[in-house]
Short mmCIF file of C-alpha atoms in Angstrom, two decimals:
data_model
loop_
_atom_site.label_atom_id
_atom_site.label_comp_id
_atom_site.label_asym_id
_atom_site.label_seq_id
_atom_site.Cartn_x
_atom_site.Cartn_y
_atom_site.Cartn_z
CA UNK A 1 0.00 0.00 0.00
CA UNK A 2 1.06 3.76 -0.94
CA UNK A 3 1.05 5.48 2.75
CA UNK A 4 0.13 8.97 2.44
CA UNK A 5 3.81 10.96 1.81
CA UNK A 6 5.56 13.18 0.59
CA UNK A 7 7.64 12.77 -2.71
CA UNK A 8 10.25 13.64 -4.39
CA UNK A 9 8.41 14.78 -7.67
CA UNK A 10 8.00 18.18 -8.58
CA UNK A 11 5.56 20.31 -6.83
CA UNK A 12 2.25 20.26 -8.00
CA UNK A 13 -0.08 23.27 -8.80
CA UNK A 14 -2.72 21.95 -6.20
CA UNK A 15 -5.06 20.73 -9.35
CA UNK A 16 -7.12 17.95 -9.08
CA UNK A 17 -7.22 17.83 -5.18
CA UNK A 18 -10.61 15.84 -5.65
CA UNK A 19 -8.81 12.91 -7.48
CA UNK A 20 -6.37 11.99 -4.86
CA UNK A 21 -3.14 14.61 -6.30
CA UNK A 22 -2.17 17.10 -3.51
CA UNK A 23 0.30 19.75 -3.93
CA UNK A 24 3.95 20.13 -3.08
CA UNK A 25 4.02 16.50 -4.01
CA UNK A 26 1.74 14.56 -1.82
CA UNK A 27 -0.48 11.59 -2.66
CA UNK A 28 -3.06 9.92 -0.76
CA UNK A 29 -2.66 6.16 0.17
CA UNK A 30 -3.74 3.69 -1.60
CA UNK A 31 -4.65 -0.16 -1.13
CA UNK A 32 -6.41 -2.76 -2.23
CA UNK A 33 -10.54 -3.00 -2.68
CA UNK A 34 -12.00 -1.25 0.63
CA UNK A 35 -14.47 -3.74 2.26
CA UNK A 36 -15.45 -1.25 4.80
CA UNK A 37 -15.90 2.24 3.81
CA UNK A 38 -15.67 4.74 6.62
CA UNK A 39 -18.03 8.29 5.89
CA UNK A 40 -17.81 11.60 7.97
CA UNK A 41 -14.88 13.45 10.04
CA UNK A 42 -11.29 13.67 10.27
CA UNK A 43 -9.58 16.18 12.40
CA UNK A 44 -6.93 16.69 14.99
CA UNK A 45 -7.21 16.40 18.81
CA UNK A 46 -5.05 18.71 20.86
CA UNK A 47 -5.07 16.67 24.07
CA UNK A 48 -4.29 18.59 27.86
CA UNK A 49 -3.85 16.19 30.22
CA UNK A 50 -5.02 17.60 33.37
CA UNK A 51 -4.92 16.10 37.05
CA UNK A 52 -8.53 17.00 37.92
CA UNK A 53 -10.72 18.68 35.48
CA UNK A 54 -10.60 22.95 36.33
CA UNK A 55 -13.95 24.52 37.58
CA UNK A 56 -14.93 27.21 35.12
CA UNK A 57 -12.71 30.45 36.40
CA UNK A 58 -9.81 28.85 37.47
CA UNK A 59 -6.36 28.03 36.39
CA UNK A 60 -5.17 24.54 35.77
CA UNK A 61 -1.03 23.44 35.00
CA UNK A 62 -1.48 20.77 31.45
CA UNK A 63 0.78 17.93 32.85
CA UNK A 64 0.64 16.56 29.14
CA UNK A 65 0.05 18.41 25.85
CA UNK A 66 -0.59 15.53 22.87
CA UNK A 67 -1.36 16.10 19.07
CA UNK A 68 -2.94 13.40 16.84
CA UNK A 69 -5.51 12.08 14.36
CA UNK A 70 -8.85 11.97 15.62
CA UNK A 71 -12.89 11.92 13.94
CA UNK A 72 -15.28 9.60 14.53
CA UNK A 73 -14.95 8.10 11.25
CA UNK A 74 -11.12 8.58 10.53
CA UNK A 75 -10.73 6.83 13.97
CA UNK A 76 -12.67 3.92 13.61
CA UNK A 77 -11.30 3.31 9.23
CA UNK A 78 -7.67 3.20 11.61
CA UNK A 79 -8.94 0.18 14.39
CA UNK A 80 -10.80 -1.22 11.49
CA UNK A 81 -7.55 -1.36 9.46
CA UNK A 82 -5.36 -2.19 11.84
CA UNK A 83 -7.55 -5.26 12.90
CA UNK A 84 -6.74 -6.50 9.13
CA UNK A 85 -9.91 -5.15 7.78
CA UNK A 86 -9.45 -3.44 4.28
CA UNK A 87 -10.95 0.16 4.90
CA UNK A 88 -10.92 3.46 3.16
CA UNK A 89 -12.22 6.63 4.30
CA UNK A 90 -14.36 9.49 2.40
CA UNK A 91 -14.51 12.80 4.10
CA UNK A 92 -13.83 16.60 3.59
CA UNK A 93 -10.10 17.60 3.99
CA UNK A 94 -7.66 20.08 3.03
CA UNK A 95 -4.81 20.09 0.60
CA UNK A 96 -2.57 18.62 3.07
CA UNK A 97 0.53 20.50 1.45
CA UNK A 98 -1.26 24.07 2.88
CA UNK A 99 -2.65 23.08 6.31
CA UNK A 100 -1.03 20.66 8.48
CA UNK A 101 -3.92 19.27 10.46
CA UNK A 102 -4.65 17.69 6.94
CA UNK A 103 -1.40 16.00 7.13
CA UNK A 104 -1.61 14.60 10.51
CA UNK A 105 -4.76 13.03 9.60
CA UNK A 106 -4.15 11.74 6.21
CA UNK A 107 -0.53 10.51 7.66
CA UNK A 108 -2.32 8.57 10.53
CA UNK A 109 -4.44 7.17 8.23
CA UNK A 110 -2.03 6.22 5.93
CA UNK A 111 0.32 4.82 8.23
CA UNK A 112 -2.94 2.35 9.11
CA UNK A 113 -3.33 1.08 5.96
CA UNK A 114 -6.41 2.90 5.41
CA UNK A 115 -7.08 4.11 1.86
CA UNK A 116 -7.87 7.60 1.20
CA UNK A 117 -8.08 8.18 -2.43
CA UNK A 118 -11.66 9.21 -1.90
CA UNK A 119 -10.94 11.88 0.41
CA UNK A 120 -12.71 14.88 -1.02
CA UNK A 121 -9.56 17.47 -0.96
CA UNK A 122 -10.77 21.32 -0.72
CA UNK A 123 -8.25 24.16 -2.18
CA UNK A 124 -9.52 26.51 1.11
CA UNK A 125 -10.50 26.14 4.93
CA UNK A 126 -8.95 23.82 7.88
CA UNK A 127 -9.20 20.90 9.15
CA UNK A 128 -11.70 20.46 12.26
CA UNK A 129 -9.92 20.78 16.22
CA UNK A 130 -10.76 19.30 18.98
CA UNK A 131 -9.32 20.37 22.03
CA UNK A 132 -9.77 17.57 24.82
CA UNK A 133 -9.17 18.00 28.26
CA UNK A 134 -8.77 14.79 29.68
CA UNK A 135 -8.41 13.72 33.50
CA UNK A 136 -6.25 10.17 33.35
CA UNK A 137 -9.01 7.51 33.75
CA UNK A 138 -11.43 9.28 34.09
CA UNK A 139 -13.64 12.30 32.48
CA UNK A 140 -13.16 14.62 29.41
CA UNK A 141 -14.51 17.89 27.92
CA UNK A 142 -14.14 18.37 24.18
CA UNK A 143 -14.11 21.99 22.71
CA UNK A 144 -14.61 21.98 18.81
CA UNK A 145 -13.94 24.12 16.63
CA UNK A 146 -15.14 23.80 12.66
CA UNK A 147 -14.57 26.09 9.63
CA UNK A 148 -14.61 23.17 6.89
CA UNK A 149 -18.32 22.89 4.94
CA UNK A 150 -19.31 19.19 5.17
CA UNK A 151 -18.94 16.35 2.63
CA UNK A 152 -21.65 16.62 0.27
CA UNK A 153 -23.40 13.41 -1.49
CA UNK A 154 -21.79 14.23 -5.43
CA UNK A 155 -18.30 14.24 -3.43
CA UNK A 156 -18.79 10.53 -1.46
CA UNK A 157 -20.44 9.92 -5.28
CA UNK A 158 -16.89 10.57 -6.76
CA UNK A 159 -15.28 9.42 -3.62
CA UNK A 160 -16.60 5.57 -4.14
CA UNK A 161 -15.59 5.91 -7.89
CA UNK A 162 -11.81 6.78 -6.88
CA UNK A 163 -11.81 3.84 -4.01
CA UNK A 164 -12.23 1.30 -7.02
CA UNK A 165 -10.56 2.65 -9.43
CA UNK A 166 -7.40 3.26 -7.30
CA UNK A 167 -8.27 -0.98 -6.36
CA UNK A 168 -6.03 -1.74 -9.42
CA UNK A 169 -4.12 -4.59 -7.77
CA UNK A 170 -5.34 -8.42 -9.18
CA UNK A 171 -6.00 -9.86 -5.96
CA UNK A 172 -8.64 -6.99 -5.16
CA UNK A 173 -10.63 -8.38 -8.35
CA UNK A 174 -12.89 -10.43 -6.39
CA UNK A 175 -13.66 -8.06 -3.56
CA UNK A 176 -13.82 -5.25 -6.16
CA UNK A 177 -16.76 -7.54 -7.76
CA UNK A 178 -18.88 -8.20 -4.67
CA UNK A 179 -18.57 -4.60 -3.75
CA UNK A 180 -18.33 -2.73 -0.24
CA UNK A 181 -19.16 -5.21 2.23
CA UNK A 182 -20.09 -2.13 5.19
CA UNK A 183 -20.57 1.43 4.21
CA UNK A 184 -20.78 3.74 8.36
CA UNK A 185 -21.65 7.03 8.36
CA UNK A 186 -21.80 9.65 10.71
CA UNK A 187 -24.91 11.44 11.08
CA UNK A 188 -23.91 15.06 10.26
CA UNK A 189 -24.12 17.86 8.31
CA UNK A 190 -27.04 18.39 5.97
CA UNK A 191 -28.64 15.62 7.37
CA UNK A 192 -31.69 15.43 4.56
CA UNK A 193 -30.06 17.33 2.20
CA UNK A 194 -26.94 15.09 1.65
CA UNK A 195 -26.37 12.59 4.05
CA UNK A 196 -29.55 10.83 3.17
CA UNK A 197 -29.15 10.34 -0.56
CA UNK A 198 -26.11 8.83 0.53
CA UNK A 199 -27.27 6.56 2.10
CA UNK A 200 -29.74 5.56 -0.66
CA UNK A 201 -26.95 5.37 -2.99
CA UNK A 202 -24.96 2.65 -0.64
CA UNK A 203 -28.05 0.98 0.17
CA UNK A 204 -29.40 0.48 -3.30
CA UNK A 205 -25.94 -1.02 -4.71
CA UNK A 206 -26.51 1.15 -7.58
CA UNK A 207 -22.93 3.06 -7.08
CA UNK A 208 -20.13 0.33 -8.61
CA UNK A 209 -18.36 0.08 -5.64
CA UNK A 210 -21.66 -0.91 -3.82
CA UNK A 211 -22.95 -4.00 -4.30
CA UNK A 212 -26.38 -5.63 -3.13
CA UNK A 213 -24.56 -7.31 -0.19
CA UNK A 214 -23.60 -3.81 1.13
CA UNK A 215 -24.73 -3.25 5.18
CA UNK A 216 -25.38 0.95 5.86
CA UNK A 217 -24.12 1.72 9.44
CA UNK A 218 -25.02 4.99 10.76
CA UNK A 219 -24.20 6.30 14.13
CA UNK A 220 -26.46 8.76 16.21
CA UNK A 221 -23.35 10.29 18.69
CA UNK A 222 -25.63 14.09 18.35
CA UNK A 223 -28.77 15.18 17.88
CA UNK A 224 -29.40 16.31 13.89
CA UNK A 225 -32.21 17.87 12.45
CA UNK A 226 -33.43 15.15 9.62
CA UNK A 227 -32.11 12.58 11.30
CA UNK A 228 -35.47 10.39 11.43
CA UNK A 229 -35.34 9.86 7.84
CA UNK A 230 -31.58 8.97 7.90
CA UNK A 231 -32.44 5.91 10.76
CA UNK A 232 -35.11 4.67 7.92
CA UNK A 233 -32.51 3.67 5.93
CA UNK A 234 -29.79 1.85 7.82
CA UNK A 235 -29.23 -1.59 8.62
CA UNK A 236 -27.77 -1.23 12.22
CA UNK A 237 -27.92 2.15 14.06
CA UNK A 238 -25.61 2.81 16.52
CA UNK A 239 -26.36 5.77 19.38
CA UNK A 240 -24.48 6.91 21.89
CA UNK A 241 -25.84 7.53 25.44
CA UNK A 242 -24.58 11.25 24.93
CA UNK A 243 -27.21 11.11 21.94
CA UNK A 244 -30.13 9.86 23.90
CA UNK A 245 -29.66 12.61 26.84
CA UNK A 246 -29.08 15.24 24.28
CA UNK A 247 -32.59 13.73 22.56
CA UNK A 248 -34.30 14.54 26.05
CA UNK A 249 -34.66 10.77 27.11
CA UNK A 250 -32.19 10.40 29.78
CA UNK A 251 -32.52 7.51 30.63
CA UNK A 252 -29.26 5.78 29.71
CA UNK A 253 -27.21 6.81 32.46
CA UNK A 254 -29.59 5.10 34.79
CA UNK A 255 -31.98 2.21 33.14
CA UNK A 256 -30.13 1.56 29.64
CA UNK A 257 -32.71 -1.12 28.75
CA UNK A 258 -35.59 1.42 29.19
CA UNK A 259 -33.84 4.00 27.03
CA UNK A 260 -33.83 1.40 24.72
CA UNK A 261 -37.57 0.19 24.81
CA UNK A 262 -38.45 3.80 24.59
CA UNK A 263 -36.16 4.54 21.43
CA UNK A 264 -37.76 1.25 19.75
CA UNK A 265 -41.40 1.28 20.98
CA UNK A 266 -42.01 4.29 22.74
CA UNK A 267 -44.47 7.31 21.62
CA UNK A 268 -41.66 8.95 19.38
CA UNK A 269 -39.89 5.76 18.74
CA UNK A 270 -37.01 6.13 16.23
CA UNK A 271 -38.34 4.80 12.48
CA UNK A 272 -36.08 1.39 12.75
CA UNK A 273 -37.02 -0.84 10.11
CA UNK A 274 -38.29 -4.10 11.07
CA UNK A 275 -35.19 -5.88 10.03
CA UNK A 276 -32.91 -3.23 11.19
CA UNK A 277 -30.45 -3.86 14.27
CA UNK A 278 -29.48 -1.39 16.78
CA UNK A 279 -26.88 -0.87 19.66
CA UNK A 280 -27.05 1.48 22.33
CA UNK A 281 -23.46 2.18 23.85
CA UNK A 282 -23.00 2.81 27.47
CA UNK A 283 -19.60 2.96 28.73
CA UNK A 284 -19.11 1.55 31.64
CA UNK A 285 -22.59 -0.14 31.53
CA UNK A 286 -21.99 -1.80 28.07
CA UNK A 287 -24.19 -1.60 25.85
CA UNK A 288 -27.66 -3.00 24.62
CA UNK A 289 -28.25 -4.40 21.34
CA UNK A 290 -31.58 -4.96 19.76
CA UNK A 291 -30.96 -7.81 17.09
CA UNK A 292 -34.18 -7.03 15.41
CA UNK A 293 -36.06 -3.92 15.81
CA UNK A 294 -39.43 -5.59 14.88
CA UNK A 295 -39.32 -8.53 17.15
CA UNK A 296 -38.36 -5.66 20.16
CA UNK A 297 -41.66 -4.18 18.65
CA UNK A 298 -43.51 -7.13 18.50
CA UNK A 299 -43.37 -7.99 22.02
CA UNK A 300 -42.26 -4.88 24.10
CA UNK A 301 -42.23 -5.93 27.53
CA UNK A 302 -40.06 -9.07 26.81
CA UNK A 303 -37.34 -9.88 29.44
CA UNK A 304 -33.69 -8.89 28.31
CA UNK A 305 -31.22 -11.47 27.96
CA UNK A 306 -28.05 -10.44 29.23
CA UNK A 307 -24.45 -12.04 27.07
CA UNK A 308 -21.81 -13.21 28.40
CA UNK A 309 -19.46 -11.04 29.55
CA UNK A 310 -16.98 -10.05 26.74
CA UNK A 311 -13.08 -11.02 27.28
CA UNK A 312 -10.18 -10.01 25.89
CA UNK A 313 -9.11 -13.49 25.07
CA UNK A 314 -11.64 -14.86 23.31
CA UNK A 315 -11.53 -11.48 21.33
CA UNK A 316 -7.91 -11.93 20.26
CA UNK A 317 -8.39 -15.72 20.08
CA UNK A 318 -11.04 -15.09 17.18
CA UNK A 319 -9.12 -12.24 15.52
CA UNK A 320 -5.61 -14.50 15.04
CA UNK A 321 -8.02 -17.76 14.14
CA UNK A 322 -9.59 -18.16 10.21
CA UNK A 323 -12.80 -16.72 10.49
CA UNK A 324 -11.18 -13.17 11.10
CA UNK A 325 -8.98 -13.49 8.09
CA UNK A 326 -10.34 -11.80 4.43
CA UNK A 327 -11.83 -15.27 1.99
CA UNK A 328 -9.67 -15.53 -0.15
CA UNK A 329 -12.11 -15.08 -3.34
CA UNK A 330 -13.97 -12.28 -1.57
CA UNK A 331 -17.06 -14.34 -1.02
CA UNK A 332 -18.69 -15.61 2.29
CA UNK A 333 -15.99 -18.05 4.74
CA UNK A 334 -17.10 -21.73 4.49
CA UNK A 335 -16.80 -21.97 7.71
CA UNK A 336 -20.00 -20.03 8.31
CA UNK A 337 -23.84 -20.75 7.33
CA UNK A 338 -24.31 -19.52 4.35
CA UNK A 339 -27.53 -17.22 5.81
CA UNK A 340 -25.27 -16.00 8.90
CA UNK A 341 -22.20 -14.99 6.92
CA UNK A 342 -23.36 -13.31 4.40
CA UNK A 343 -24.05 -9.94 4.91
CA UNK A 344 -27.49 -9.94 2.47
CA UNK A 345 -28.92 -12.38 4.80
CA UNK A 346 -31.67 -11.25 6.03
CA UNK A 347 -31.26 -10.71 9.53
CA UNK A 348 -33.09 -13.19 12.42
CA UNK A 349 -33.52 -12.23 16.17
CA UNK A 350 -31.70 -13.73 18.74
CA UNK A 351 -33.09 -15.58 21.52
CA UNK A 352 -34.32 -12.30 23.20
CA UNK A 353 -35.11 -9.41 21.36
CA UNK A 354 -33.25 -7.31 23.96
CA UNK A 355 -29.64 -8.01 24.79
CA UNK A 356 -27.55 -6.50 27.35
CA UNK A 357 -23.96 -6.42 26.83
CA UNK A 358 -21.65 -6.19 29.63
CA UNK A 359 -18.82 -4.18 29.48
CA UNK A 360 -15.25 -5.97 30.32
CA UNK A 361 -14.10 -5.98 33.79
CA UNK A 362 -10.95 -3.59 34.03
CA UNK A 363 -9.03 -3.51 36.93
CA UNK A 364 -5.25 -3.78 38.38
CA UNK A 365 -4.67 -0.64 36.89
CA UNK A 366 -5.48 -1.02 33.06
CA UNK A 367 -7.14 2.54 32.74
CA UNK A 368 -4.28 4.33 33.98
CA UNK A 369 -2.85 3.27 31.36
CA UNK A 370 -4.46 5.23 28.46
CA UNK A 371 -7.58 7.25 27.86
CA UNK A 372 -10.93 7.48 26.66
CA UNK A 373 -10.51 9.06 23.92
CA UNK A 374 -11.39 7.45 20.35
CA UNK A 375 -13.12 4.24 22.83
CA UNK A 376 -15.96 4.66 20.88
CA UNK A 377 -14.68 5.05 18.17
CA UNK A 378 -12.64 1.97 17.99
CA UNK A 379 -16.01 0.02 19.00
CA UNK A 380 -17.15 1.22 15.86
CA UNK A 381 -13.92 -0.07 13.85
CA UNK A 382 -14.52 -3.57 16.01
CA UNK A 383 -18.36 -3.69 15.01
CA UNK A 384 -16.98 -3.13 11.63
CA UNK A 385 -14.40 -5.98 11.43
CA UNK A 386 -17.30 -8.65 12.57
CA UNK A 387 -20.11 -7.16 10.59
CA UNK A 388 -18.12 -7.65 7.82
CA UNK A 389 -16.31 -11.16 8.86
CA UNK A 390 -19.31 -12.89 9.78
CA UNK A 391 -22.23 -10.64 8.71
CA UNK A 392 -25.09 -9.24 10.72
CA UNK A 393 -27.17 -11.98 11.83
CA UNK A 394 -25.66 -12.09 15.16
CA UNK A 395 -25.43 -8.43 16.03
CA UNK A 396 -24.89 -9.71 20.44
CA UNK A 397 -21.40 -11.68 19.16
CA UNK A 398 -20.53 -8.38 17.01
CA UNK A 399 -20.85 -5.89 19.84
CA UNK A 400 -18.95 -8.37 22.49
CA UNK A 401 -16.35 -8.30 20.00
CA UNK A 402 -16.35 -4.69 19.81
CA UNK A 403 -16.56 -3.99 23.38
CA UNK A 404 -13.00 -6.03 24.09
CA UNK A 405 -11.80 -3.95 21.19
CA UNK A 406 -12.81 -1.05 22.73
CA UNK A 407 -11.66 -1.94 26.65
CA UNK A 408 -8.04 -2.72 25.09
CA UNK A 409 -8.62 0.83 24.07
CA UNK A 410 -8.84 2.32 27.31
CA UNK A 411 -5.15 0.77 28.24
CA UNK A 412 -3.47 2.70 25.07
CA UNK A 413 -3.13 6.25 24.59
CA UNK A 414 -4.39 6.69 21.09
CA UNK A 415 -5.51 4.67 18.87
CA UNK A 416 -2.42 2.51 16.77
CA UNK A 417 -1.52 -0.86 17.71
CA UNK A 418 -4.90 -1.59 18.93
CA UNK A 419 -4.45 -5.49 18.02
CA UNK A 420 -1.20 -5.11 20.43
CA UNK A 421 -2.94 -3.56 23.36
CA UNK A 422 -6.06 -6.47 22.85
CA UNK A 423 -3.36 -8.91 23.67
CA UNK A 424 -1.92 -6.71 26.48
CA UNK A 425 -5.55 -6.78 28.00
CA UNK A 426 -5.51 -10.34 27.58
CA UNK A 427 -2.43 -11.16 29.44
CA UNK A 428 -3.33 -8.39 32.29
CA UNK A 429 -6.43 -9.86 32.62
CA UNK A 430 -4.89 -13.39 33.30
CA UNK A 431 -2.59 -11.71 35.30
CA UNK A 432 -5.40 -9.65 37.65
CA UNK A 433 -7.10 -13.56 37.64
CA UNK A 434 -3.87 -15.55 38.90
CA UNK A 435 -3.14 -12.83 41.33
CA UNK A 436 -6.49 -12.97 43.10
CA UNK A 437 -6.86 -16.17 43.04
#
């Protein structure tokens, strides 16, 4: 794979920004068909690590100052990647030659493999901040600032149409032929203006690099005006318990299966379709996954189920084994049902129609380790990695798997070498067990 870098050609005139060609030299990187396509933000977190977070009028010493990638969606395309899934990322940038945000993110990116030839490149603007300030193991308090206009649906259009056509290499044939096998998006911007015919174009399989086995992820993290009509379309939603306070339900914090019986089957019930899948992330309290929104519908006051607790080691045990690896003709594994690995299947309810998902138990010191920061985030690139592995019929094994992704998180600052830190988790884990036994 071409990482994104700088070359020694001569530098360019900034032309052609939206076909992959930056100025001053640089070039975007490059790999072989996507099978997860990651939709939405890029932009760089200025992290100040602080001892206890300041009360407002007061003055607080930055024990750490930290400057890297961040973005929902540029996040999760670098877990996804680094997990071994092939991922590319469409977004709104900058020529990364003029503004050097761009460069940090298009360089992280790079560096993980994931390809960014669809990246819609603008001549003017900057590239989103975030400025984080971040107690050690505890709580955070992001300040954004934004003077980049969204991506719009003719530039993910173009986008897809670079992602396979910069796919050149032969063993990408077969993937290129069965399409994207996941297309997430964040829900932002001009929510019914843009962000929803994009989602009909992924959906339908009418765009090349779609095909009819293509799963539409979207992800609820803020409140957006047009959202409602954006839900219709997805296969699995996923919200974030910051989304369902903001949304004036606030009930996540305390009674996470009621927040999720009202966002199915309450009065003002998000417009799930009836084969649609959701999860409801929690932090600390897991999450909740509703396999299929119309069984949840069907019988309301059903009793949850609750999984088994995820582990680290049965995570990393499933990501070194076969089933995690890409099939090698870019079809379905053999090792899996035909209905529950592909991702057209249509999708069947679990046992319960309401699934609580512990989160990991961390202790002996595993948080001090990291931060928070990007946790959700590489839950999405997890959730990714299965969907796409072993399709969505079994939406409670994905989010297990993407909860130990995310815990291993928590132990790393940042968000590389998250496949390293899983195996970390596992060994401390074993380690907090032996010790206390």
């Amino acid at each position: 794979r071409l990482r994104t870098q700088r070359t020694a050609r001569a530098r360019g005139t900034g032309k052609g920004l939206q076909g992959g060609r930056f100025g001053r030299g640089w070039r975007c990187s490059c790999g072989p068909m996507a099978e997860a396509v990651f939709v939405g933000t890029a932009c760089v977190d200025i992290l100040l690590a602080v001892d206890a977070m300041p009360p407002e009028d007061t003055e607080t010493r930055v024990a750490e100052r930290t400057t890297r990638a961040g973005g929902n969606s540029c996040n999760a395309a670098v877990v996804a990647a680094s997990l071994g899934l092939a991922s590319a990322w469409i977004g709104a940038s900058v020529d990364p030659s003029v503004d050097a945000g761009a460069a940090v993110c298009l360089d992280a990116m790079g560096g993980a493999g994931v390809d960014t030839a669809g990246a819609a490149l603008r001549a003017e603007g900057a590239v989103p901040t975030s400025y984080i300030v971040s107690v050690r193991g505890g709580s955070r308090t992001i300040l954004h600032h934004r003077q980049l206009a969204e991506l719009t649906a003719a530039e993910l259009e173009a986008g897809l149409d670079r992602v396979q056509r910069a796919s050149a290499a032969p063993a990408a044939a077969a993937a290129a032929a069965a399409g994207l096998r996941w297309a997430y998006f964040e829900c932002r911007g001009d929510v019914r203006g843009e962000l929803v015919p994009m989602l009909r174009e992924c959906a339908s399989g009418r765009r090349a690099a779609c095909g009819e086995r293509t799963l539409v992820g979207l992800e609820l993290e803020k409140p957006r005006r047009g959202e409602r009509e954006a839900v219709g379309i997805a296969d699995v939603v996923v919200v974030a318990a910051e989304w369902e306070r903001q949304a004036g339900k606030g009930l996540a914090a305390t009674d996470p299966l009621a927040a999720v019986r009202e966002l199915v089957c309450g009065q003002d019930a998000l417009p799930l379709r009836g084969d649609a899948g959701m999860i409801l992330t929690c932090g600390a309290a897991g999450c909740v996954v509703v396999p299929c929104a119309g069984a949840l519908r069907a019988c309301p006051t059903a009793p949850a189920a609750v999984a088994r607790r995820p582990a680290a080691s049965e995570a990393l045990a499933w990501l070194e084994g076969p089933q995690a690896a890409p099939p090698a003709t870019g079809g379905a594994h053999s090792t899996e049902p035909t209905a529950a690995s592909s991702p057209a299947a249509p999708r069947t309810a679990s046992a319960a129609p309401l699934v609580h998902v512990p989160a990991l138990s961390l202790s002996g010191g595993w948080l001090e380790r990291g931060d928070s920061v990007g946790a959700g985030d590489a839950f999405a690139g997890g959730l990714a990695l299965r969907v796409v592995r072993r399709g969505a019929a079994d939406l409670v094994e994905a989010a297990r798997f993407a909860s130990a992704v995310a815990a291993a998180k928590l132990g790393r600052a940042g968000l590389s070498g998250v496949k390293s830190a899983l195996r970390e988790l596992a060994a401390h884990s074993a380690e907090v067990t032996a010790r206390s036994a």
